Each structure stands twice: as structure tokens, then as C-alpha cells.
Tab-separated table of C-alpha atoms in Angstrom:
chain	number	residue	atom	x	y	z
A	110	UNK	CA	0.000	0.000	0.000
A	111	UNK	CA	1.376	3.489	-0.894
A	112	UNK	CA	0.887	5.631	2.315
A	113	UNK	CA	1.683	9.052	2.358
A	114	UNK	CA	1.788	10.944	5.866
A	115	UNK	CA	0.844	14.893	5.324
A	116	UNK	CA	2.924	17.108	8.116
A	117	UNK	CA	3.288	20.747	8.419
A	118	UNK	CA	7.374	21.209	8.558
A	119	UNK	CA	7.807	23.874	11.435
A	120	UNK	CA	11.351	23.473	10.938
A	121	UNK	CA	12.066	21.439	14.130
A	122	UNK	CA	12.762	18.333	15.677
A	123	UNK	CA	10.532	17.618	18.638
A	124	UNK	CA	8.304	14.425	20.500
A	125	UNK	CA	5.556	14.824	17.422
A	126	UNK	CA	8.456	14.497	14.546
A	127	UNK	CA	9.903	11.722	16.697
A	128	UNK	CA	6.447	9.833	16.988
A	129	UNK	CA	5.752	10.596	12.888
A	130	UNK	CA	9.062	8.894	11.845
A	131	UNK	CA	8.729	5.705	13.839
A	132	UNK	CA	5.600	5.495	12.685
A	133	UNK	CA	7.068	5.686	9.002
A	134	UNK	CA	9.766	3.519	9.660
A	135	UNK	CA	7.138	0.465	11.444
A	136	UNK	CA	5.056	1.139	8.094
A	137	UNK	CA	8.466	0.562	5.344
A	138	UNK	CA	8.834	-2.638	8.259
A	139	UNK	CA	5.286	-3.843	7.509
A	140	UNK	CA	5.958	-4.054	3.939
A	141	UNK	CA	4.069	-0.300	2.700
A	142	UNK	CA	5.676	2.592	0.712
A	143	UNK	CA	5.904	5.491	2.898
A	144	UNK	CA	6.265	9.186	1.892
A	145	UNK	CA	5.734	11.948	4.141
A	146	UNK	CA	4.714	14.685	2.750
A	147	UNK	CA	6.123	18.189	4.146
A	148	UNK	CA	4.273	21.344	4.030
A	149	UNK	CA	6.291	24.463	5.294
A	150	UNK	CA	4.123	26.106	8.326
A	151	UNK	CA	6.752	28.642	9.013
A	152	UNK	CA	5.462	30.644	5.978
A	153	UNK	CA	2.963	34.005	6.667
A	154	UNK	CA	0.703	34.073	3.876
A	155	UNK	CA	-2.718	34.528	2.537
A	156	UNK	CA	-2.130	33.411	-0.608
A	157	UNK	CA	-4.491	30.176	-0.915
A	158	UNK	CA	-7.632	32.089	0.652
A	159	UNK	CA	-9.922	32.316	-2.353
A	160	UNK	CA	-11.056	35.560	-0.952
A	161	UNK	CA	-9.546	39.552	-0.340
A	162	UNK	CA	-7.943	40.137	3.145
A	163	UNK	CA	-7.492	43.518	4.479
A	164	UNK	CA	-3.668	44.157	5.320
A	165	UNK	CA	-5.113	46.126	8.536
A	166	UNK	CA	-7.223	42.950	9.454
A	167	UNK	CA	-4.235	40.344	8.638
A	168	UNK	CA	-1.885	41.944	10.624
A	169	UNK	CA	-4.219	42.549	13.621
A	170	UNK	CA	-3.949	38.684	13.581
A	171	UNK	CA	-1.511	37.148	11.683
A	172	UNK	CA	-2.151	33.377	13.414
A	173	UNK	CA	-5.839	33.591	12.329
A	174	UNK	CA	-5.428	34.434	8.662
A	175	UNK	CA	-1.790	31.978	8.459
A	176	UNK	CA	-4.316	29.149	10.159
A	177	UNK	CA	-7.016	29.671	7.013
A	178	UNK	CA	-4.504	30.362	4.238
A	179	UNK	CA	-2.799	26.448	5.705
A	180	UNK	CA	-6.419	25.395	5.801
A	181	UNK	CA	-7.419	26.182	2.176
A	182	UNK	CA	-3.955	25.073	1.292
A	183	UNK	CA	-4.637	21.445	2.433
A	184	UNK	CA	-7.913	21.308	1.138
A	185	UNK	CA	-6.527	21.464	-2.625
A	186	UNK	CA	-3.648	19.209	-2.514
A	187	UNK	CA	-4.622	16.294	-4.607
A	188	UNK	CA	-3.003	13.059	-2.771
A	189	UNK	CA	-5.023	10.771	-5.165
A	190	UNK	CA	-1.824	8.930	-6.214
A	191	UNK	CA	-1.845	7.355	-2.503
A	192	UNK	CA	-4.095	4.186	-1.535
A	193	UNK	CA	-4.219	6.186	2.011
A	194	UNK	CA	-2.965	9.494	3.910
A	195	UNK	CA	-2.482	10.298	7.469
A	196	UNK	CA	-2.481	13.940	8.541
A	197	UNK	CA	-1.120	15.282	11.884
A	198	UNK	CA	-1.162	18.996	13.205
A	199	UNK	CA	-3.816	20.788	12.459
A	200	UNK	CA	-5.232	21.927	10.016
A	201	UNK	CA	-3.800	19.390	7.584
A	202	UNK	CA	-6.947	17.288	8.243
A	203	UNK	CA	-8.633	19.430	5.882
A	204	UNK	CA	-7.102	17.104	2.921
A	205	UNK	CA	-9.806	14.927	0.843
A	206	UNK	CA	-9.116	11.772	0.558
A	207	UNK	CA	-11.278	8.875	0.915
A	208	UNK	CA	-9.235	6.640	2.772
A	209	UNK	CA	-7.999	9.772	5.727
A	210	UNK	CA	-6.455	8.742	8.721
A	211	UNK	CA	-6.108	11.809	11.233
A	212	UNK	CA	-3.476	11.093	14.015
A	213	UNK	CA	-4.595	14.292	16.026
A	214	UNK	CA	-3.145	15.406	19.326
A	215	UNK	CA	-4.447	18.568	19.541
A	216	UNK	CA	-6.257	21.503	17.881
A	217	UNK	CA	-5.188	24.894	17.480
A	218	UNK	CA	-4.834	25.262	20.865
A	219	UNK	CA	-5.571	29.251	21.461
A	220	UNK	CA	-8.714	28.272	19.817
A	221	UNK	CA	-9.584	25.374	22.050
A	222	UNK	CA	-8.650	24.590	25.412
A	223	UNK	CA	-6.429	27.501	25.854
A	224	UNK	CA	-8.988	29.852	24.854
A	225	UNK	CA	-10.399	31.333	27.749
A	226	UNK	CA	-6.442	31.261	29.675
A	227	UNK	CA	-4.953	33.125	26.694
A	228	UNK	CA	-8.163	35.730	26.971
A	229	UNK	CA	-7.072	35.786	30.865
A	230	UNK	CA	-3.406	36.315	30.844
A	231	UNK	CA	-4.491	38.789	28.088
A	232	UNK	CA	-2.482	37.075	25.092
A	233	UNK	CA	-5.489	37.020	22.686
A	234	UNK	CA	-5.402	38.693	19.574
A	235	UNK	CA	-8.472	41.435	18.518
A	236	UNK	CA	-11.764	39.817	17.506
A	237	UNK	CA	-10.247	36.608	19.175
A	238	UNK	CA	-13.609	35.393	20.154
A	239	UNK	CA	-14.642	35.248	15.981
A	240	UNK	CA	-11.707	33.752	14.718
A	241	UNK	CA	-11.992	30.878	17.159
A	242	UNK	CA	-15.886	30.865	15.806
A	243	UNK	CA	-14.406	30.446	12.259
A	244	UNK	CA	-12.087	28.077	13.233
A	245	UNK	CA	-13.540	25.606	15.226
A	246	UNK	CA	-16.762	25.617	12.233
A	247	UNK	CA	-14.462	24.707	9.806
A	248	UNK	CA	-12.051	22.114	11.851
A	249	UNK	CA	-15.676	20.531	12.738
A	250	UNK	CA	-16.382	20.058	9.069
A	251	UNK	CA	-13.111	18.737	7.980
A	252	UNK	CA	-12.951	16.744	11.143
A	253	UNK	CA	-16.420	14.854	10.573
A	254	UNK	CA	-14.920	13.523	7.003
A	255	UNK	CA	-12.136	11.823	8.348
A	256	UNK	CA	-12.660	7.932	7.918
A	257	UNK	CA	-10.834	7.230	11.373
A	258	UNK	CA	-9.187	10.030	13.824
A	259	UNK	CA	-6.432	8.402	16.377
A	260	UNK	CA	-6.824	10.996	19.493
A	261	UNK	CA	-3.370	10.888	21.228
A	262	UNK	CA	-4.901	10.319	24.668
A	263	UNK	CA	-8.746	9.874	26.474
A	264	UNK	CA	-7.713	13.941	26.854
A	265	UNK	CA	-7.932	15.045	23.567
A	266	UNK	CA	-10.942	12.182	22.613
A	267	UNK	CA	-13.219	14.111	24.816
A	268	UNK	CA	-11.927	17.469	23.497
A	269	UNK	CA	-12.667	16.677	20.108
A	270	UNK	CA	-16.109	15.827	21.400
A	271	UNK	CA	-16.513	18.737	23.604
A	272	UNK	CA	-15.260	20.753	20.584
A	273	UNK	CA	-16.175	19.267	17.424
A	274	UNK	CA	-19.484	16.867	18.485
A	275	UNK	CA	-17.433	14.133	17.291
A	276	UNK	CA	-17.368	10.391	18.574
A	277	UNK	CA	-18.420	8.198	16.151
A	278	UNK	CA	-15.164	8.300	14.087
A	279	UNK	CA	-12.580	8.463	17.078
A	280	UNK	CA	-10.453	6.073	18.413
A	281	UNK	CA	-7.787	5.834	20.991
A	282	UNK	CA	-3.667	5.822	19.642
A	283	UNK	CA	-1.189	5.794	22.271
A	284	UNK	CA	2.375	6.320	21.155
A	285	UNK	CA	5.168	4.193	22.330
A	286	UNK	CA	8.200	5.628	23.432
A	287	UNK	CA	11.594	5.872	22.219
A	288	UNK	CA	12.830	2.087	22.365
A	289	UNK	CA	16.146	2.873	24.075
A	290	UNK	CA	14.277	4.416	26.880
A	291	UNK	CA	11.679	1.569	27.143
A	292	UNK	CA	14.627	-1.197	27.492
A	293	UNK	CA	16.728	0.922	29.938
A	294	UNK	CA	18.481	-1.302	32.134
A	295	UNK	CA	21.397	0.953	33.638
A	296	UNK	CA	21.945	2.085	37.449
A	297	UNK	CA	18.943	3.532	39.053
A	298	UNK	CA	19.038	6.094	42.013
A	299	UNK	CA	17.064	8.451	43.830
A	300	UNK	CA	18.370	12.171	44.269
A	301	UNK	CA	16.695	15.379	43.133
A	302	UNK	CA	13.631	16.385	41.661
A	303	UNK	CA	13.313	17.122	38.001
A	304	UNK	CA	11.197	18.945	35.411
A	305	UNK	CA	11.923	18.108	31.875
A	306	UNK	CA	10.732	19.848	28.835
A	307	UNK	CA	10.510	23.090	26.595
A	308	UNK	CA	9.981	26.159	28.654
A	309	UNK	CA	7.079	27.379	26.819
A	310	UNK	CA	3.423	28.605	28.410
A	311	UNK	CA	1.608	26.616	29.609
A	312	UNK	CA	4.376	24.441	30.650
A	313	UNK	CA	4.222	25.567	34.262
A	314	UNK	CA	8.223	24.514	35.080
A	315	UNK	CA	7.537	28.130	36.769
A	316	UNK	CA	5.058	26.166	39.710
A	317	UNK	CA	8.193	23.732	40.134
A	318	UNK	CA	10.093	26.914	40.605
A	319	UNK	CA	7.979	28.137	43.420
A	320	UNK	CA	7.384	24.747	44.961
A	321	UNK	CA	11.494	24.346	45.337
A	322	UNK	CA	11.562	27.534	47.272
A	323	UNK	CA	8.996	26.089	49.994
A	324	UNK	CA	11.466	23.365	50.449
A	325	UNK	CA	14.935	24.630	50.378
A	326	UNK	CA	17.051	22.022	51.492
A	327	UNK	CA	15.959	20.063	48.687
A	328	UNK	CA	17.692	21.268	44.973
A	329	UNK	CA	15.698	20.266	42.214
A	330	UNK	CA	16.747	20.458	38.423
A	331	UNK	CA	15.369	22.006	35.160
A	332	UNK	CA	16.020	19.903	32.139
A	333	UNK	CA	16.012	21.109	28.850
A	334	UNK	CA	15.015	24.900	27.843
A	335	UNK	CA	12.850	26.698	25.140
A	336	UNK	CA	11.378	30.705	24.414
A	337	UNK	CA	10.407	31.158	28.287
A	338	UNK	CA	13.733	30.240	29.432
A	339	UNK	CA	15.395	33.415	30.237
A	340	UNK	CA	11.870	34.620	32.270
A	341	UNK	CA	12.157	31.887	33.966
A	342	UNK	CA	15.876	31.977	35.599
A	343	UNK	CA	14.355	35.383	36.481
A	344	UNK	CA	11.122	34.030	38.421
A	345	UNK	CA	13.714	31.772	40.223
A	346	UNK	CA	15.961	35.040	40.940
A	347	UNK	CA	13.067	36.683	42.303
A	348	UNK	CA	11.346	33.552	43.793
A	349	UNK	CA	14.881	33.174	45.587
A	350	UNK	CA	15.077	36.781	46.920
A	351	UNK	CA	11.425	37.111	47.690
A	352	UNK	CA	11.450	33.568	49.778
A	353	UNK	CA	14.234	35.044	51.851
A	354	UNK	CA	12.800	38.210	52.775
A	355	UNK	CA	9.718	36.582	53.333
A	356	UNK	CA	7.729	38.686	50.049
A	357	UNK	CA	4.802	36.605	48.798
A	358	UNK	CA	4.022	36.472	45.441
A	359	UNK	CA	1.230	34.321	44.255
A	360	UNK	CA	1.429	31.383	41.643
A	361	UNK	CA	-0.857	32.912	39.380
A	362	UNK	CA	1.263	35.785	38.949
A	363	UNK	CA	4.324	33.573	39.086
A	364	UNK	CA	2.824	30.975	36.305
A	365	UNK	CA	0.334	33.309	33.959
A	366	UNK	CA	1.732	36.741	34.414
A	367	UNK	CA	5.666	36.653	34.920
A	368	UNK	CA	6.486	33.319	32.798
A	369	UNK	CA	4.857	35.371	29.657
A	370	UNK	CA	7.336	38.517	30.839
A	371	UNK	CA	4.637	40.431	32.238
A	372	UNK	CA	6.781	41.939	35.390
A	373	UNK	CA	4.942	44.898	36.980
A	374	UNK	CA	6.966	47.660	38.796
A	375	UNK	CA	6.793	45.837	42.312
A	376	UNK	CA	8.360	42.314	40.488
A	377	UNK	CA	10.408	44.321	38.347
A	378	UNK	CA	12.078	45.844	41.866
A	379	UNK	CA	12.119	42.755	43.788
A	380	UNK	CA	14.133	41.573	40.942
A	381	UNK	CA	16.367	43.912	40.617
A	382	UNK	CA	17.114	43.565	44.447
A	383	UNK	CA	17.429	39.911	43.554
A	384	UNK	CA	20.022	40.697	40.631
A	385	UNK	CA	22.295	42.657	44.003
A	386	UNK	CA	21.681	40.253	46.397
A	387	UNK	CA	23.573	37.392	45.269
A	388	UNK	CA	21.275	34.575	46.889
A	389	UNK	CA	21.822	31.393	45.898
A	390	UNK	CA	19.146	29.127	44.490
A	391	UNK	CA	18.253	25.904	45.020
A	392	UNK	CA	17.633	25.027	41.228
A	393	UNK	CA	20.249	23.892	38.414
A	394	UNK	CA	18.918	24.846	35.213
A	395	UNK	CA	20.926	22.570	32.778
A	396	UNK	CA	19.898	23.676	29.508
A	397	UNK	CA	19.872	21.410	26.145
A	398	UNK	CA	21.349	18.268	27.013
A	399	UNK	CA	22.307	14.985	24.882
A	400	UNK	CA	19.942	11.767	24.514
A	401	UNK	CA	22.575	9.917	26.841
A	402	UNK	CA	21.954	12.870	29.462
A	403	UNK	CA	19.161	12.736	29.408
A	404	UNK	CA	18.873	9.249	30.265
A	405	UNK	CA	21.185	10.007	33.016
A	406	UNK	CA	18.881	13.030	34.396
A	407	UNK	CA	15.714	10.296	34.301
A	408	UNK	CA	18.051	7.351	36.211
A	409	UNK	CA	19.453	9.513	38.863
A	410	UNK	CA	15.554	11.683	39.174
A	411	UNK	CA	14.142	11.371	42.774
A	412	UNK	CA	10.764	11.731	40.743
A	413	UNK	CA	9.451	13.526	38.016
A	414	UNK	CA	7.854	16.959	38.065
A	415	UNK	CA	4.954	17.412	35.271
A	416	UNK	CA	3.515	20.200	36.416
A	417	UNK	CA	1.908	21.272	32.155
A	418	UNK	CA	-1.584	22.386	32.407
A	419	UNK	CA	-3.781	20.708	29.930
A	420	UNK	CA	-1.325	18.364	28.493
A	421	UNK	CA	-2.145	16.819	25.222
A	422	UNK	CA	-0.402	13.606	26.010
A	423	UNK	CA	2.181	13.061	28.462
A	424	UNK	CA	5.313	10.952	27.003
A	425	UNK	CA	7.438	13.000	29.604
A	426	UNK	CA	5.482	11.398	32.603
A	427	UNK	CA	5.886	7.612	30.568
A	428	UNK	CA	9.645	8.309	29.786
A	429	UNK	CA	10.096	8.736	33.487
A	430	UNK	CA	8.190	5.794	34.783
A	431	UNK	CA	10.338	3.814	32.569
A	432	UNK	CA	12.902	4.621	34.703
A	433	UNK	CA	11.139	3.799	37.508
A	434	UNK	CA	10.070	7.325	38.551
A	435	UNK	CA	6.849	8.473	40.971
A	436	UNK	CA	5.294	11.261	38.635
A	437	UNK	CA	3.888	14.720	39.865
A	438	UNK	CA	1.482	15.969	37.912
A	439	UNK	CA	-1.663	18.261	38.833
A	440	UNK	CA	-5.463	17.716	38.462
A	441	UNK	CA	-5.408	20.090	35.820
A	442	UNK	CA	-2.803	18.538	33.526
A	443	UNK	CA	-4.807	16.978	30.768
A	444	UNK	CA	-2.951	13.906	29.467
A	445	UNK	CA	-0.342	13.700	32.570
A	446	UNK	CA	-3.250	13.761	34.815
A	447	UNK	CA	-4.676	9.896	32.974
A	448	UNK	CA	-1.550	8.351	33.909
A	449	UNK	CA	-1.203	8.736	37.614
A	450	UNK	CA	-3.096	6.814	39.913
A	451	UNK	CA	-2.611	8.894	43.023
A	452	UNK	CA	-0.411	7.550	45.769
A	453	UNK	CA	0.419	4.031	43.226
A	454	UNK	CA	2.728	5.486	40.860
A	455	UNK	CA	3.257	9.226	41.651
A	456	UNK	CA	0.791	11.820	42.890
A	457	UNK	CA	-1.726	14.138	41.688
A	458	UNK	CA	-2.383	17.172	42.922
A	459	UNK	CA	-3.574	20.486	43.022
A	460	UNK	CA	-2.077	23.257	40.547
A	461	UNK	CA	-0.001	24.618	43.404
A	462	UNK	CA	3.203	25.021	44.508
A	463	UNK	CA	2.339	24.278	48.247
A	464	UNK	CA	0.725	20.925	46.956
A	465	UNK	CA	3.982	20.254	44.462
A	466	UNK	CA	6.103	20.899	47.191
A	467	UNK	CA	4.210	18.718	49.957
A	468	UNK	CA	4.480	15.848	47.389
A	469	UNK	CA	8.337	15.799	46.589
A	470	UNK	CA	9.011	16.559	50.079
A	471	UNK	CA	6.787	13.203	51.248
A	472	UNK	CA	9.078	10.817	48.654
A	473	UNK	CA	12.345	13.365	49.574
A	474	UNK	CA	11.559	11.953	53.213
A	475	UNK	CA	10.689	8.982	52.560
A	476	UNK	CA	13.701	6.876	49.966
A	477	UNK	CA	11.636	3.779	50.239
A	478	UNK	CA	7.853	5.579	48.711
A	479	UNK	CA	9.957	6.808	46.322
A	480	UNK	CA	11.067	3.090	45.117
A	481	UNK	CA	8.043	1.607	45.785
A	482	UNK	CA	6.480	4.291	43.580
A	483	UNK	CA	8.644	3.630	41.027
A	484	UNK	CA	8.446	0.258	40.896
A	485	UNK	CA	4.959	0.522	40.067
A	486	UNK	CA	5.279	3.414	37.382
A	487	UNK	CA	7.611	0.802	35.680
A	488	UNK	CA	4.649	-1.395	35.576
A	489	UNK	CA	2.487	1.634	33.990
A	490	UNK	CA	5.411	2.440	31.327
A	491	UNK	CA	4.667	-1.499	30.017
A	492	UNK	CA	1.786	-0.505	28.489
A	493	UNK	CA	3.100	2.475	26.357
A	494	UNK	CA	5.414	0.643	23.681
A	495	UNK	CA	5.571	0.958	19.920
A	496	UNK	CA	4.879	-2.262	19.349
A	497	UNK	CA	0.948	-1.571	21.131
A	498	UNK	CA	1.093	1.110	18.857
A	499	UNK	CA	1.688	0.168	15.696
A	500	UNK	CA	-0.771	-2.549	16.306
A	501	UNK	CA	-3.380	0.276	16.162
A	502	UNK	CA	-2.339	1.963	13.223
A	503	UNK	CA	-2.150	-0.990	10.749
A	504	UNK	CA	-5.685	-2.401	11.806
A	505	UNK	CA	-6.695	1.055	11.080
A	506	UNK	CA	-4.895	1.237	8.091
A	507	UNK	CA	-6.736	-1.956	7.002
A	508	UNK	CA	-10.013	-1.421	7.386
């Protein structure tokens, strides 16, 4: 069968690419010819929209108009020389095609379940409430011709029914994890807390941030960085500064105002006392690191921070159980919040940084919860392999 897997090339090399090419290279295993089929989404245009756009209007919101120029983009391509397609981010599941496969973990997420936080934190765009209108009328359409959509988690299933009155034509797809992780065998220890991940909003590494500084004899790490990074070694400056002289500043401003750079003039002072001060902080931040580092971070991880709200999946949470990790996640985390059974293979708790803190300090005090935990988050991670997966993409494929 000649497949041919339609992904919008954002010019990067992160978990979604990862989970697209082992899917293509379990397809080329099983015998099909694979092509994937890149479509630049770095490009700002309104070329494909078959109708006139103000310049005023485009530029008042560029995502809107780039997300219907993509839209009207897919829905022309003719993929008729392939026996079946799979799309991935949205919107390429506006292609026709009569044998469509949608692997779909998320929606355009300031449209969707980040609407109503973006309006908060005040990062919408103007008429913000009519472009998601648009938006999710046309997704619903394009959505409801899809022979089979494979929703990344029981998270996004119910938002695409929430969303898009969808049901009949969704089924579950869990990826597996990368195969080296899944048959890690190496030493295993238990010493500080982690958070790995791109420091982007809604990420919430800021929470873990906070939550360190209620527990200071305990250092914790930061794995990894991304476009929040440098506001967040500041939140931990201030967090540091305003801990000692006992200055309270609340998580939402810590996690919706200051991670998006919004410092008023009382943060922006207590920071610059915090600059003088000199204080040290209990949190490493150790920027990019290696695969083998990585590995090295998970195997020598006291537990697992997650702290994302409304996560689409959670393969950082399944990573770490494989290394026989407790997970911290909060009620509000989406995908991350499915995988933890409370108290059995991590905890799950309240979007707070007294709650995050109360749970690493309880395996922090207590070396033996913290195996026992892990032991059974290895047992969890079992279920998550490629080989489960693939399983569900060829029967779909066969249909």
C-alpha cells in the first residue's frame, strides 16, 4: 500500500516528529511505501484564501489568517496517487481523501482549550472570540470527514467531542516511546527532583520553581530549555530573593503573568534587588542536554515533576516511569493527569506550589515511597510501547 503521511514542517525536531518517523519507519517494516509529505508552516501568507484580506485585518492577527490560508492550502492538494494518507497537526486534516487517517493530538490550541487562559493572561489577539468561531466551524467540518481520527490520549478524545461533536469516528492511539528508553536497564538512584521539557506557556516549570523555594534544602533540576527560558531563571531570581525576605508572590502571577514577561513595577524591583543580592538558588537549570543525558537526568531523578496544564499527552510522565520514577502531575494537567493513579505510581495534585512541594518533600523523606512508587510506574510504562502502537495503526490502516 502506498501511504503518504501529510505534516506541516515547522522546521524542528521535537516528541511529534519523533512519533511521525517511527511510525514511518514500522510502516516501510510492515511491507508499505511510505512518503511523508512536508508542508512548510513557518510561511505568513494569505495566498491560498480564495477571498480579499485587508492588510489592517491580517496583521491585527496574523495566526488567524496563516491558520485559514494552511487550511485552504490542504484542502486542494490532490493526494489521489496514494491508496491512504495520514495527517497530523492541524489543520492538515482538511485534505480529501477517501481513505484519511487523522493522528490528532491537539487543535489549534488558542482556539480550544487555551482559549479562555490566553483571553485571561491577556495574550489574545483582537476579535479573538470570531476567529476561534471560524475556526472551530471549519475544523468541525473537515474533522467529521475523516474515515478514522487516532486521538493521542482519552484527553484530547473528549476534546474533540466537547469541541467538534465528534465520537463516532474516534479512536484511541497511544504512542510508544523511544525504544532505548523503554529497554533501559542501567543504574537507578534516587536524588533530586526534576522537570523536563521546553519552557514554553503553559508548561508551568515556573510552579516547580515556586514549589522548590517552599522546600529549600531540597535542589531540584530544570532539564532542557525553550522561548520562556530566560523569564524563567528570572522568576527563580526573584522567587529566591522574595522567599528570603519573606515577600509573597502568588502562583498565578508567578505561572500566567511573569512566565509570559509580564513583570509589573513591584516584580520588576524585587528583581532587581534579587540581581544585588547574590542569593543562591536551590535550582540547576541545565539547559539542552544529549539523549545519553538525558537518560542520566531520568536514572538519577528522585521523581518527576509534570507540572503542564492541559497536556495533550504526556510521554514525559511515561519516559520517566520507565525509569522507575513516581510522577507529579496536577489535576489540571490533561494527558499527565490519565496516567497517575494517586499515591500508586506518583501523585496528583492540586495546581499549586504548596501541593507540588508537599508531594516531593513526602518521597524526599521517605527513599523507600519513592522506590516503591517507582516500581509501580515501571509497571504503567509497560503498556506504552511501539509495538501496542503500531498494532493500532495498521488495523486502522486496514479497514
Amino acid at each position: 500500500m502506498k501511504i503518504g503521511i501529510v505534516k506541516p514542517d515547522y522546521k524542528i525536531n521535537g516528541g511529534f516528529e519523533v512519533v511521525i518517523n517511527h511510525i514511518r519507519e514500522e510502516l516501510e517494516r510492515a511491507g508499505h511505501q511510505v512518503d511523508i509529505v512536508y508542508v512548510d508552516a513557518t510561511e505568513s501568507s494569505i495566498k491560498n484564501i480564495p477571498f480579499s484580506v485587508g492588510l489592517s485585518d491580517y496583521k491585527q492577527n496574523t495566526e488567524f489568517f496563516n491558520y485559514i490560508n494552511y487550511f485552504w492550502g490542504y484542502l486542494r492538494m490532490d493526494l489521489s496517487n496514494y491508496d491512504a494518507i495520514i495527517s497530523t497537526q492541524p489543520p492538515s486534516f482538511a485534505i480529501q481523501h477517501p481513505k484519511h487517517i487523522a493522528l490528532f493530538y491537539h487543535h489549534s490550541k488558542i482556539h480550544y482549550d487555551l482559549s479562555d487562559l490566553i483571553q485571561e493572561v491577556g495574550l489574545d489577539k483582537p476579535f479573538h472570540k470570531k476567529a476561534q468561531e471560524v475556526i472551530r466551524i471549519i475544523d468541525s467540518i473537515s474533522l467529521s470527514k475523516v474515515s478514522t481520527i487516532l486521538a493521542g490520549s482519552k484527553t484530547i478524545k473528549n476534546r474533540i467531542a466537547k469541541y467538534n461533536n465528534l465520537s463516532k469516528n474516534v479512536d484511541l492511539f497511544y504512542a510508544g516511546i523511544d525504544n532505548e528508553i523503554y529497554n533501559y536497564n542501567g543504574e537507578i538512584s534516587y536524588q533530586a527532583p526534576i522537570v523536563v521539557g521546553r519552557h514554553e506557556f503553559p508548561k508551568r516549570p515556573e510552579l516547580f520553581v515556586k514549589a522548590m523555594k517552599k522546600i529549600p534544602t531540597i535542589r531540584g533540576r530544570i532539564i532542557g530549555e525553550g522561548g520562556r527560558t530566560n523569564d524563567l531563571k528570572k522568576i527563580d531570581q526573584l522567587l529566591t530573593y522574595a522567599t528570603n525576605h519573606k515577600i509573597e508572590v502568588s502562583d498565578d502571577i508567578v505561572w500566567k503573568k511573569l512566565s509570559n514577561g509580564f513583570f509589573q513595577k513591584e516584580q520588576l524591583e524585587t528583581f532587581n534587588k534579587a540581581q544585588k543580592s547574590n542569593l543562591k538558588s536551590n535550582i540547576v537549570f541545565t539547559g539542552r542536554i544529549s539523549k545519553q543525558e538525558l537518560f542520566r537526568e531520568y536514572a538519577n531523578a528522585l521523581c518527576v515533576v509534570c507540572p503542564a496544564y492541559e497536556e495533550d499527552y504526556g510521554l514525559t510522565a511515561i519516559e520517566a516511569m520507565s525509569f522507575r520514577k513516581p510522577v507529579i502531575a496536577c489535576t489540571d494537567g490533561g494527558g499527565y493527569a490519565e496516567l497517575i493513579k494517586d499515591g500508586v505510581n506518583g501523585f496528583l495534585v492540586e495546581p499549586s506550589s504548596e501541593a507540588l512541594a508537599e508531594a516531593i518533600n513526602k518521597l524526599a523523606s521517605n527513599p523507600d515511597l519513592a522506590k516503591q512508587m517507582g516500581a509501580n510506574a515501571y509497571e504503567t510504562s509497560r503498556f506504552y510501547s511501539w509495538n501496542n502502537a503500531m498494532k493500532t495503526i495498521l488495523e486502522t490502516i486496514i479497514k
